[in-house]
C-alpha positions as semicolon CSV with decimal commas, in nm:
position;residue;x (nm);y (nm);z (nm)
1;M;-8,684;12,554;-2,926
2;P;-8,369;12,411;-2,760
3;A;-8,233;12,087;-2,905
4;S;-8,279;11,910;-2,570
5;T;-8,649;11,999;-2,569
6;K;-8,694;11,871;-2,924
7;D;-8,519;11,546;-2,830
8;S;-8,743;11,506;-2,527
9;I;-9,057;11,562;-2,735
10;A;-8,936;11,314;-2,997
11;Q;-8,869;11,057;-2,726
12;S;-9,219;11,101;-2,584
13;E;-9,370;11,069;-2,931
14;R;-9,187;10,741;-2,990
15;I;-9,307;10,598;-2,659
16;L;-9,666;10,694;-2,740
17;Q;-9,629;10,551;-3,091
18;V;-9,536;10,212;-2,946
19;L;-9,818;10,226;-2,691
20;A;-10,074;10,319;-2,959
21;C;-9,954;10,037;-3,183
22;I;-10,004;9,780;-2,906
23;A;-10,339;9,930;-2,803
24;R;-10,498;9,925;-3,148
25;H;-10,363;9,594;-3,277
26;G;-10,607;9,377;-3,080
27;E;-10,356;9,093;-3,033
28;A;-10,022;9,051;-2,859
29;L;-9,723;9,155;-3,073
30;S;-9,364;9,039;-3,093
31;A;-9,077;9,287;-3,087
32;R;-9,015;9,219;-3,458
33;E;-9,379;9,293;-3,542
34;L;-9,357;9,618;-3,347
35;V;-9,043;9,712;-3,541
36;E;-9,230;9,650;-3,869
37;Q;-9,532;9,855;-3,763
38;T;-9,352;10,147;-3,599
39;G;-9,043;10,167;-3,820
40;L;-8,822;10,200;-3,512
41;P;-8,487;10,020;-3,483
42;L;-8,501;9,722;-3,246
43;S;-8,268;9,883;-2,991
44;T;-8,480;10,201;-2,990
45;L;-8,798;9,996;-2,954
46;Y;-8,668;9,822;-2,641
47;R;-8,585;10,161;-2,490
48;Q;-8,942;10,280;-2,549
49;L;-9,089;9,960;-2,405
50;A;-8,897;9,987;-2,077
51;P;-9,094;10,280;-1,923
52;L;-9,422;10,144;-2,060
53;K;-9,358;9,813;-1,882
54;K;-9,242;9,989;-1,565
55;W;-9,567;10,187;-1,542
56;G;-9,789;9,892;-1,626
57;L;-9,918;10,028;-1,955
58;V;-9,761;9,737;-2,141
59;Q;-9,674;9,389;-2,023
60;E;-9,461;9,110;-2,166
61;H;-9,621;8,767;-2,166
62;A;-9,421;8,537;-1,939
63;Q;-9,432;8,238;-2,176
64;T;-9,444;8,383;-2,526
65;G;-9,251;8,708;-2,477
66;L;-9,517;8,893;-2,675
67;Y;-9,621;9,246;-2,579
68;E;-9,978;9,337;-2,484
69;P;-10,164;9,610;-2,289
70;G;-10,079;9,606;-1,920
71;P;-10,290;9,632;-1,604
72;L;-10,283;10,012;-1,593
73;A;-10,474;10,007;-1,922
74;V;-10,766;9,853;-1,730
75;Q;-10,771;10,148;-1,491
76;L;-10,758;10,392;-1,779
77;A;-11,046;10,219;-1,958
78;R;-11,254;10,205;-1,640
79;G;-11,190;10,572;-1,568
80;F;-11,285;10,669;-1,922
81;D;-11,610;10,471;-1,905
82;Q;-11,713;10,605;-1,566
83;H;-11,588;10,962;-1,569
84;S;-11,559;11,082;-1,930
85;W;-11,804;11,368;-1,978
86;L;-11,865;11,251;-2,336
87;M;-11,947;10,894;-2,230
88;S;-12,170;11,013;-1,946
89;A;-12,366;11,244;-2,174
90;A;-12,393;10,989;-2,456
91;R;-12,504;10,680;-2,264
92;D;-12,873;10,770;-2,232
93;E;-12,892;10,898;-2,591
94;L;-12,753;10,571;-2,728
95;A;-12,995;10,368;-2,519
96;D;-13,287;10,585;-2,631
97;V;-13,209;10,536;-3,001
98;V;-13,165;10,160;-2,953
99;Q;-13,501;10,142;-2,777
100;K;-13,685;10,351;-3,039
101;S;-13,521;10,204;-3,350
102;G;-13,469;9,844;-3,242
103;E;-13,122;9,865;-3,400
104;S;-12,763;9,884;-3,275
105;V;-12,606;10,222;-3,205
106;G;-12,245;10,322;-3,144
107;L;-12,038;10,624;-3,047
108;L;-11,716;10,661;-3,247
109;A;-11,434;10,916;-3,243
110;Y;-11,136;11,008;-3,458
111;V;-10,808;10,939;-3,277
112;N;-10,471;10,994;-3,445
113;G;-10,541;10,849;-3,789
114;Q;-10,809;10,597;-3,699
115;V;-11,172;10,576;-3,594
116;V;-11,222;10,418;-3,250
117;C;-11,550;10,277;-3,121
118;L;-11,597;10,431;-2,774
119;D;-11,924;10,256;-2,697
120;M;-12,163;10,015;-2,865
121;Q;-12,515;9,937;-2,749
122;E;-12,662;9,644;-2,937
123;S;-13,024;9,571;-3,010
124;Q;-13,187;9,234;-2,948
125;Q;-13,193;9,172;-3,321
126;A;-12,904;8,996;-3,487
127;L;-12,631;9,213;-3,639
128;R;-12,292;9,113;-3,773
129;C;-12,067;9,414;-3,804
130;S;-11,703;9,509;-3,752
131;F;-11,771;9,764;-3,480
132;A;-11,708;9,671;-3,117
133;K;-11,614;9,878;-2,817
134;G;-11,244;9,962;-2,826
135;R;-11,191;9,844;-3,184
136;A;-11,032;10,074;-3,441
137;S;-11,135;10,100;-3,805
138;S;-11,062;10,290;-4,127
139;S;-11,069;10,669;-4,117
140;V;-11,209;10,699;-4,473
141;R;-11,450;10,407;-4,527
142;G;-11,806;10,380;-4,401
143;A;-12,064;10,626;-4,269
144;S;-11,896;10,672;-3,929
145;A;-11,557;10,748;-4,079
146;K;-11,694;10,986;-4,340
147;A;-11,911;11,175;-4,091
148;L;-11,596;11,239;-3,888
149;L;-11,367;11,299;-4,186
150;A;-11,601;11,558;-4,335
151;H;-11,570;11,772;-4,023
152;L;-11,196;11,745;-3,957
153;P;-10,970;12,043;-4,035
154;P;-10,903;12,062;-4,414
155;A;-10,527;12,002;-4,382
156;L;-10,581;11,687;-4,172
157;Q;-10,856;11,571;-4,405
158;D;-10,625;11,603;-4,707
159;E;-10,346;11,420;-4,522
160;L;-10,572;11,125;-4,433
161;L;-10,709;11,098;-4,785
162;A;-10,358;11,097;-4,933
163;Q;-10,229;10,841;-4,683
164;N;-10,516;10,599;-4,729
165;F;-10,529;10,613;-5,105
166;L;-10,153;10,586;-5,146
167;E;-10,120;10,300;-4,897
168;N;-10,429;10,092;-4,965
169;A;-10,520;10,116;-5,333
170;P;-10,432;10,287;-5,659
171;V;-10,718;10,534;-5,699
172;S;-10,776;10,773;-5,985
173;V;-10,791;11,148;-5,940
174;Q;-11,158;11,134;-6,037
175;L;-11,245;10,893;-5,755
176;L;-11,065;11,114;-5,506
177;Q;-11,255;11,418;-5,633
178;D;-11,582;11,222;-5,605
179;L;-11,508;11,146;-5,242
180;Q;-11,425;11,510;-5,168
181;T;-11,759;11,607;-5,325
182;Q;-11,928;11,345;-5,109
183;L;-11,767;11,491;-4,797
184;Q;-11,895;11,836;-4,890
185;G;-12,245;11,692;-4,917
186;I;-12,209;11,532;-4,575
187;R;-12,117;11,867;-4,422
188;E;-12,423;12,027;-4,579
189;Q;-12,677;11,758;-4,481
190;R;-12,511;11,685;-4,142
191;Y;-12,505;11,308;-4,177
192;A;-12,344;11,027;-4,377
193;T;-12,483;10,693;-4,490
194;S;-12,318;10,382;-4,629
195;E;-12,418;10,034;-4,739
196;N;-12,191;9,732;-4,791
197;E;-11,892;9,962;-4,750
198;V;-11,748;9,815;-4,430
199;D;-11,960;9,503;-4,375
200;L;-12,154;9,317;-4,642
201;G;-12,528;9,365;-4,603
202;I;-12,500;9,637;-4,340
203;W;-12,645;9,986;-4,377
204;G;-12,539;10,269;-4,148
205;V;-12,612;10,632;-4,078
206;S;-12,384;10,861;-3,877
207;A;-12,422;11,215;-3,751
208;P;-12,141;11,421;-3,595
209;V;-12,145;11,536;-3,234
210;F;-11,994;11,870;-3,133
211;S;-11,907;12,042;-2,807
212;G;-11,861;12,416;-2,749
213;R;-11,739;12,631;-3,038
214;D;-11,829;12,354;-3,285
215;K;-11,547;12,125;-3,170
216;L;-11,591;11,779;-3,324
217;E;-11,609;11,516;-3,050
218;A;-11,753;11,200;-3,203
219;T;-12,017;11,059;-3,431
220;L;-12,335;10,881;-3,331
221;S;-12,390;10,587;-3,564
222;L;-12,683;10,352;-3,618
223;M;-12,619;10,021;-3,794
224;A;-12,868;9,764;-3,927
225;P;-12,904;9,489;-4,187
226;A;-12,988;9,670;-4,511
227;Q;-13,260;9,425;-4,610
228;R;-13,448;9,478;-4,283
229;I;-13,471;9,857;-4,292
230;Q;-13,520;9,948;-4,659
231;Q;-13,851;10,125;-4,588
232;R;-13,725;10,288;-4,265
233;K;-13,416;10,475;-4,385
234;P;-13,563;10,830;-4,364
235;E;-13,701;10,755;-4,016
236;L;-13,368;10,618;-3,892
237;I;-13,172;10,908;-4,043
238;N;-13,395;11,161;-3,867
239;M;-13,375;10,966;-3,542
240;T;-12,994;10,957;-3,553
241;L;-12,970;11,326;-3,644
242;A;-13,200;11,425;-3,359
243;A;-13,003;11,220;-3,106
244;A;-12,670;11,366;-3,223
245;D;-12,815;11,718;-3,196
246;R;-12,940;11,651;-2,843
247;L;-12,602;11,513;-2,741
248;S;-12,427;11,817;-2,889
249;R;-12,649;12,046;-2,685
250;K;-12,568;11,850;-2,369
251;L;-12,196;11,891;-2,435
252;Q;-12,231;12,263;-2,497
253;Y;-12,454;12,333;-2,198
254;P;-12,380;12,075;-1,928
């Protein structure tokens, strides 16, 4: 590959790195905070911000000078909601599970090192959880993350496990092996469950969703207060599995 092509690819990657950082942070960021999070020199950062501002993907607050998603991001989000084949196929399935279970149900996907909530349909019953549409979360903790992680390519799975354990906590080899065993079990049973792992008092079950040729697209996740559903866990697991299977069939045979 010619050096000029490599440089062009690297430049594009840096621009997307800055955009992704602003998109997932949830709050406006200063240039210094962006430098800390991206590892880019300040002069390089400003060069990456220029085209993002020009195209309206990022904007600079007139009073604070902080950087936040721009107006074009609204068009992108609207287009994704209205025209994404995954969102269109999933909407009725999510609503059906909410209606039958009386609990909240979300659709989450793995995106470049994080798990992003694509949609969340809430029940009428109270639920305090970290998941909200557009919010990113850990790629290794909780039922949703593990249902996705278990079905990612082995090399990517190993990379994410190493990154998270090295960055977030000193973990023994035994604990890492236990998690890998857990992921194998998730692949075999086709769902993951967790309790108190992301939010205190919340139980969740997640089942992966695939398109043609077993391509992982997302996970369908049901969340509920653990105390409320102790006697219903098998029912809710089967309900979530069935909905994920129906959605997978829709994506394979539109």
